[in-house]
Amino acid sequence: DKTAIIWDNNGNFIHQLTGHADKVTQAKFSPDNKFIATCSDDLTIRLLDMDVKQLQIYPGHLASIVKISFSPF
């Protein structure tokens, strides 16, 4: 449905991340828990802060992005 949903450890809804134009394939928290990255079949990666403010969109990929990761800090 083009979104990623954040749940707490008890299964309670926290937030729904929107903005991708196609299916979200993965979402990851940064190692320091300050950022969330999502990737999608829309050929973009989106970076958000923990206030769910979009910081950056990384377009231009040539194929669907199915996995992302953060480099350790």
mmCIF file of N, CA and C in Angstrom:
data_model
loop_
_atom_site.group_PDB
_atom_site.id
_atom_site.type_symbol
_atom_site.label_atom_id
_atom_site.label_comp_id
_atom_site.label_asym_id
_atom_site.label_seq_id
_atom_site.Cartn_x
_atom_site.Cartn_y
_atom_site.Cartn_z
ATOM 1 N N ASP A 1 0.812 -1.205 0.000
ATOM 2 C CA ASP A 1 0.000 0.000 0.000
ATOM 3 C C ASP A 1 0.851 1.262 0.000
ATOM 4 N N LYS A 2 2.120 1.175 -0.296
ATOM 5 C CA LYS A 2 3.023 2.332 -0.430
ATOM 6 C C LYS A 2 3.362 2.996 0.903
ATOM 7 N N THR A 3 3.154 2.295 2.008
ATOM 8 C CA THR A 3 3.452 2.858 3.325
ATOM 9 C C THR A 3 4.279 1.876 4.151
ATOM 10 N N ALA A 4 4.866 2.383 5.224
ATOM 11 C CA ALA A 4 5.511 1.552 6.243
ATOM 12 C C ALA A 4 4.899 1.977 7.579
ATOM 13 N N ILE A 5 4.618 1.023 8.417
ATOM 14 C CA ILE A 5 3.989 1.323 9.703
ATOM 15 C C ILE A 5 4.960 1.011 10.836
ATOM 16 N N ILE A 6 5.048 1.926 11.783
ATOM 17 C CA ILE A 6 5.891 1.740 12.965
ATOM 18 C C ILE A 6 4.997 1.311 14.122
ATOM 19 N N TRP A 7 5.391 0.217 14.770
ATOM 20 C CA TRP A 7 4.687 -0.317 15.928
ATOM 21 C C TRP A 7 5.646 -0.316 17.113
ATOM 22 N N ASP A 8 5.125 -0.216 18.327
ATOM 23 C CA ASP A 8 5.998 -0.353 19.489
ATOM 24 C C ASP A 8 6.168 -1.835 19.822
ATOM 25 N N ASN A 9 6.939 -2.125 20.850
ATOM 26 C CA ASN A 9 7.226 -3.522 21.224
ATOM 27 C C ASN A 9 6.001 -4.299 21.672
ATOM 28 N N ASN A 10 4.920 -3.590 22.014
ATOM 29 C CA ASN A 10 3.682 -4.240 22.450
ATOM 30 C C ASN A 10 2.672 -4.394 21.317
ATOM 31 N N GLY A 11 3.065 -3.993 20.094
ATOM 32 C CA GLY A 11 2.168 -4.110 18.959
ATOM 33 C C GLY A 11 1.211 -2.944 18.794
ATOM 34 N N ASN A 12 1.472 -1.850 19.488
ATOM 35 C CA ASN A 12 0.631 -0.664 19.366
ATOM 36 C C ASN A 12 1.114 0.211 18.217
ATOM 37 N N PHE A 13 0.176 0.701 17.432
ATOM 38 C CA PHE A 13 0.471 1.577 16.307
ATOM 39 C C PHE A 13 1.140 2.860 16.793
ATOM 40 N N ILE A 14 2.232 3.250 16.116
ATOM 41 C CA ILE A 14 2.918 4.506 16.440
ATOM 42 C C ILE A 14 2.719 5.523 15.320
ATOM 43 N N HIS A 15 3.086 5.123 14.077
ATOM 44 C CA HIS A 15 3.010 6.066 12.958
ATOM 45 C C HIS A 15 3.008 5.318 11.636
ATOM 46 N N GLN A 16 2.352 5.911 10.640
ATOM 47 C CA GLN A 16 2.370 5.369 9.290
ATOM 48 C C GLN A 16 3.210 6.297 8.414
ATOM 49 N N LEU A 17 4.261 5.749 7.805
ATOM 50 C CA LEU A 17 5.140 6.523 6.933
ATOM 51 C C LEU A 17 4.584 6.484 5.515
ATOM 52 N N THR A 18 4.412 7.646 4.922
ATOM 53 C CA THR A 18 3.860 7.740 3.579
ATOM 54 C C THR A 18 4.832 8.480 2.665
ATOM 55 N N GLY A 19 4.532 8.492 1.379
ATOM 56 C CA GLY A 19 5.326 9.280 0.440
ATOM 57 C C GLY A 19 5.840 8.494 -0.737
ATOM 58 N N HIS A 20 6.044 7.187 -0.582
ATOM 59 C CA HIS A 20 6.511 6.394 -1.711
ATOM 60 C C HIS A 20 5.392 6.232 -2.739
ATOM 61 N N ALA A 21 5.764 6.109 -4.009
ATOM 62 C CA ALA A 21 4.803 5.958 -5.099
ATOM 63 C C ALA A 21 4.529 4.496 -5.441
ATOM 64 N N ASP A 22 5.231 3.577 -4.787
ATOM 65 C CA ASP A 22 5.024 2.146 -5.022
ATOM 66 C C ASP A 22 5.293 1.406 -3.708
ATOM 67 N N LYS A 23 5.206 0.103 -3.735
ATOM 68 C CA LYS A 23 5.329 -0.723 -2.527
ATOM 69 C C LYS A 23 6.637 -0.459 -1.779
ATOM 70 N N VAL A 24 6.542 -0.272 -0.469
ATOM 71 C CA VAL A 24 7.724 -0.159 0.388
ATOM 72 C C VAL A 24 8.259 -1.570 0.611
ATOM 73 N N THR A 25 9.528 -1.775 0.323
ATOM 74 C CA THR A 25 10.115 -3.113 0.421
ATOM 75 C C THR A 25 10.859 -3.343 1.727
ATOM 76 N N GLN A 26 11.325 -2.280 2.376
ATOM 77 C CA GLN A 26 12.006 -2.438 3.656
ATOM 78 C C GLN A 26 12.092 -1.091 4.364
ATOM 79 N N ALA A 27 12.106 -1.142 5.687
ATOM 80 C CA ALA A 27 12.347 0.032 6.530
ATOM 81 C C ALA A 27 13.350 -0.377 7.596
ATOM 82 N N LYS A 28 14.283 0.520 7.909
ATOM 83 C CA LYS A 28 15.321 0.230 8.908
ATOM 84 C C LYS A 28 15.530 1.439 9.801
ATOM 85 N N PHE A 29 15.771 1.158 11.080
ATOM 86 C CA PHE A 29 16.202 2.188 12.013
ATOM 87 C C PHE A 29 17.721 2.269 11.982
ATOM 88 N N SER A 30 18.249 3.476 12.137
ATOM 89 C CA SER A 30 19.699 3.637 12.220
ATOM 90 C C SER A 30 20.197 3.031 13.528
ATOM 91 N N PRO A 31 21.489 2.667 13.599
ATOM 92 C CA PRO A 31 22.025 2.063 14.824
ATOM 93 C C PRO A 31 21.847 2.934 16.072
ATOM 94 N N ASP A 32 21.837 4.253 15.898
ATOM 95 C CA ASP A 32 21.657 5.149 17.049
ATOM 96 C C ASP A 32 20.179 5.515 17.280
ATOM 97 N N ASN A 33 19.282 4.915 16.489
ATOM 98 C CA ASN A 33 17.831 5.150 16.582
ATOM 99 C C ASN A 33 17.427 6.602 16.363
ATOM 100 N N LYS A 34 18.211 7.346 15.589
ATOM 101 C CA LYS A 34 17.869 8.734 15.287
ATOM 102 C C LYS A 34 17.178 8.890 13.936
ATOM 103 N N PHE A 35 17.283 7.871 13.074
ATOM 104 C CA PHE A 35 16.755 7.976 11.718
ATOM 105 C C PHE A 35 16.035 6.694 11.307
ATOM 106 N N ILE A 36 15.163 6.836 10.313
ATOM 107 C CA ILE A 36 14.498 5.707 9.678
ATOM 108 C C ILE A 36 14.736 5.853 8.177
ATOM 109 N N ALA A 37 15.121 4.778 7.533
ATOM 110 C CA ALA A 37 15.254 4.765 6.076
ATOM 111 C C ALA A 37 14.251 3.766 5.519
ATOM 112 N N THR A 38 13.618 4.134 4.416
ATOM 113 C CA THR A 38 12.715 3.224 3.722
ATOM 114 C C THR A 38 13.160 3.117 2.274
ATOM 115 N N CYS A 39 12.934 1.952 1.687
ATOM 116 C CA CYS A 39 13.206 1.776 0.257
ATOM 117 C C CYS A 39 11.965 1.191 -0.389
ATOM 118 N N SER A 40 11.895 1.334 -1.723
ATOM 119 C CA SER A 40 10.633 1.038 -2.382
ATOM 120 C C SER A 40 10.844 0.565 -3.815
ATOM 121 N N ASP A 41 9.782 -0.042 -4.343
ATOM 122 C CA ASP A 41 9.747 -0.383 -5.760
ATOM 123 C C ASP A 41 9.643 0.857 -6.635
ATOM 124 N N ASP A 42 9.477 2.042 -6.036
ATOM 125 C CA ASP A 42 9.426 3.281 -6.821
ATOM 126 C C ASP A 42 10.828 3.819 -7.141
ATOM 127 N N LEU A 43 11.857 3.032 -6.831
ATOM 128 C CA LEU A 43 13.258 3.331 -7.161
ATOM 129 C C LEU A 43 13.860 4.432 -6.291
ATOM 130 N N THR A 44 13.291 4.668 -5.114
ATOM 131 C CA THR A 44 13.830 5.687 -4.222
ATOM 132 C C THR A 44 14.090 5.125 -2.829
ATOM 133 N N ILE A 45 14.968 5.817 -2.115
ATOM 134 C CA ILE A 45 15.201 5.625 -0.685
ATOM 135 C C ILE A 45 14.816 6.933 -0.018
ATOM 136 N N ARG A 46 14.126 6.841 1.103
ATOM 137 C CA ARG A 46 13.743 8.035 1.860
ATOM 138 C C ARG A 46 14.353 7.956 3.254
ATOM 139 N N LEU A 47 14.875 9.072 3.717
ATOM 140 C CA LEU A 47 15.470 9.161 5.045
ATOM 141 C C LEU A 47 14.637 10.122 5.872
ATOM 142 N N LEU A 48 14.239 9.658 7.055
ATOM 143 C CA LEU A 48 13.416 10.465 7.956
ATOM 144 C C LEU A 48 14.053 10.507 9.332
ATOM 145 N N ASP A 49 13.757 11.572 10.081
ATOM 146 C CA ASP A 49 14.203 11.596 11.478
ATOM 147 C C ASP A 49 13.119 10.963 12.346
ATOM 148 N N MET A 50 13.363 10.855 13.629
ATOM 149 C CA MET A 50 12.418 10.163 14.512
ATOM 150 C C MET A 50 11.155 10.981 14.788
ATOM 151 N N ASP A 51 11.136 12.243 14.372
ATOM 152 C CA ASP A 51 9.904 13.027 14.420
ATOM 153 C C ASP A 51 9.108 12.816 13.140
ATOM 154 N N VAL A 52 9.562 11.884 12.316
ATOM 155 C CA VAL A 52 8.977 11.500 11.040
ATOM 156 C C VAL A 52 8.981 12.675 10.059
ATOM 157 N N LYS A 53 10.002 13.505 10.188
ATOM 158 C CA LYS A 53 10.227 14.588 9.230
ATOM 159 C C LYS A 53 11.139 14.050 8.136
ATOM 160 N N GLN A 54 10.676 14.148 6.890
ATOM 161 C CA GLN A 54 11.490 13.654 5.785
ATOM 162 C C GLN A 54 12.702 14.551 5.603
ATOM 163 N N LEU A 55 13.884 13.948 5.613
ATOM 164 C CA LEU A 55 15.121 14.703 5.483
ATOM 165 C C LEU A 55 15.679 14.678 4.070
ATOM 166 N N GLN A 56 15.527 13.537 3.398
ATOM 167 C CA GLN A 56 16.148 13.385 2.085
ATOM 168 C C GLN A 56 15.438 12.296 1.289
ATOM 169 N N ILE A 57 15.351 12.498 -0.015
ATOM 170 C CA ILE A 57 14.906 11.462 -0.946
ATOM 171 C C ILE A 57 16.088 11.178 -1.862
ATOM 172 N N TYR A 58 16.407 9.910 -2.026
ATOM 173 C CA TYR A 58 17.498 9.491 -2.906
ATOM 174 C C TYR A 58 16.901 8.795 -4.126
ATOM 175 N N PRO A 59 16.675 9.537 -5.228
ATOM 176 C CA PRO A 59 16.111 8.952 -6.439
ATOM 177 C C PRO A 59 17.207 8.456 -7.378
ATOM 178 N N GLY A 60 16.784 7.968 -8.537
ATOM 179 C CA GLY A 60 17.729 7.668 -9.606
ATOM 180 C C GLY A 60 18.219 6.247 -9.672
ATOM 181 N N HIS A 61 17.710 5.373 -8.838
ATOM 182 C CA HIS A 61 18.117 3.970 -8.906
ATOM 183 C C HIS A 61 17.507 3.340 -10.149
ATOM 184 N N LEU A 62 18.165 2.347 -10.696
ATOM 185 C CA LEU A 62 17.745 1.746 -11.963
ATOM 186 C C LEU A 62 16.834 0.544 -11.801
ATOM 187 N N ALA A 63 16.655 0.090 -10.576
ATOM 188 C CA ALA A 63 15.797 -1.072 -10.316
ATOM 189 C C ALA A 63 15.182 -0.916 -8.927
ATOM 190 N N SER A 64 14.189 -1.740 -8.654
ATOM 191 C CA SER A 64 13.571 -1.728 -7.327
ATOM 192 C C SER A 64 14.630 -1.952 -6.259
ATOM 193 N N ILE A 65 14.479 -1.284 -5.146
ATOM 194 C CA ILE A 65 15.409 -1.424 -4.023
ATOM 195 C C ILE A 65 14.743 -2.328 -3.006
ATOM 196 N N VAL A 66 15.365 -3.448 -2.714
ATOM 197 C CA VAL A 66 14.728 -4.415 -1.827
ATOM 198 C C VAL A 66 15.369 -4.488 -0.449
ATOM 199 N N LYS A 67 16.594 -3.983 -0.299
ATOM 200 C CA LYS A 67 17.255 -4.002 1.008
ATOM 201 C C LYS A 67 18.081 -2.747 1.188
ATOM 202 N N ILE A 68 18.087 -2.275 2.428
ATOM 203 C CA ILE A 68 18.908 -1.122 2.791
ATOM 204 C C ILE A 68 19.561 -1.414 4.125
ATOM 205 N N SER A 69 20.626 -0.692 4.427
ATOM 206 C CA SER A 69 21.241 -0.795 5.751
ATOM 207 C C SER A 69 21.999 0.471 6.035
ATOM 208 N N PHE A 70 22.264 0.709 7.288
ATOM 209 C CA PHE A 70 23.078 1.833 7.724
ATOM 210 C C PHE A 70 24.480 1.327 8.014
ATOM 211 N N SER A 71 25.470 2.132 7.689
ATOM 212 C CA SER A 71 26.834 1.813 8.096
ATOM 213 C C SER A 71 26.957 2.131 9.576
ATOM 214 N N PRO A 72 27.698 1.340 10.325
ATOM 215 C CA PRO A 72 27.867 1.666 11.750
ATOM 216 C C PRO A 72 28.503 3.031 11.935
ATOM 217 N N PHE A 73 28.124 3.692 13.023
ATOM 218 C CA PHE A 73 28.698 5.008 13.340
ATOM 219 C C PHE A 73 29.932 4.855 14.163
#
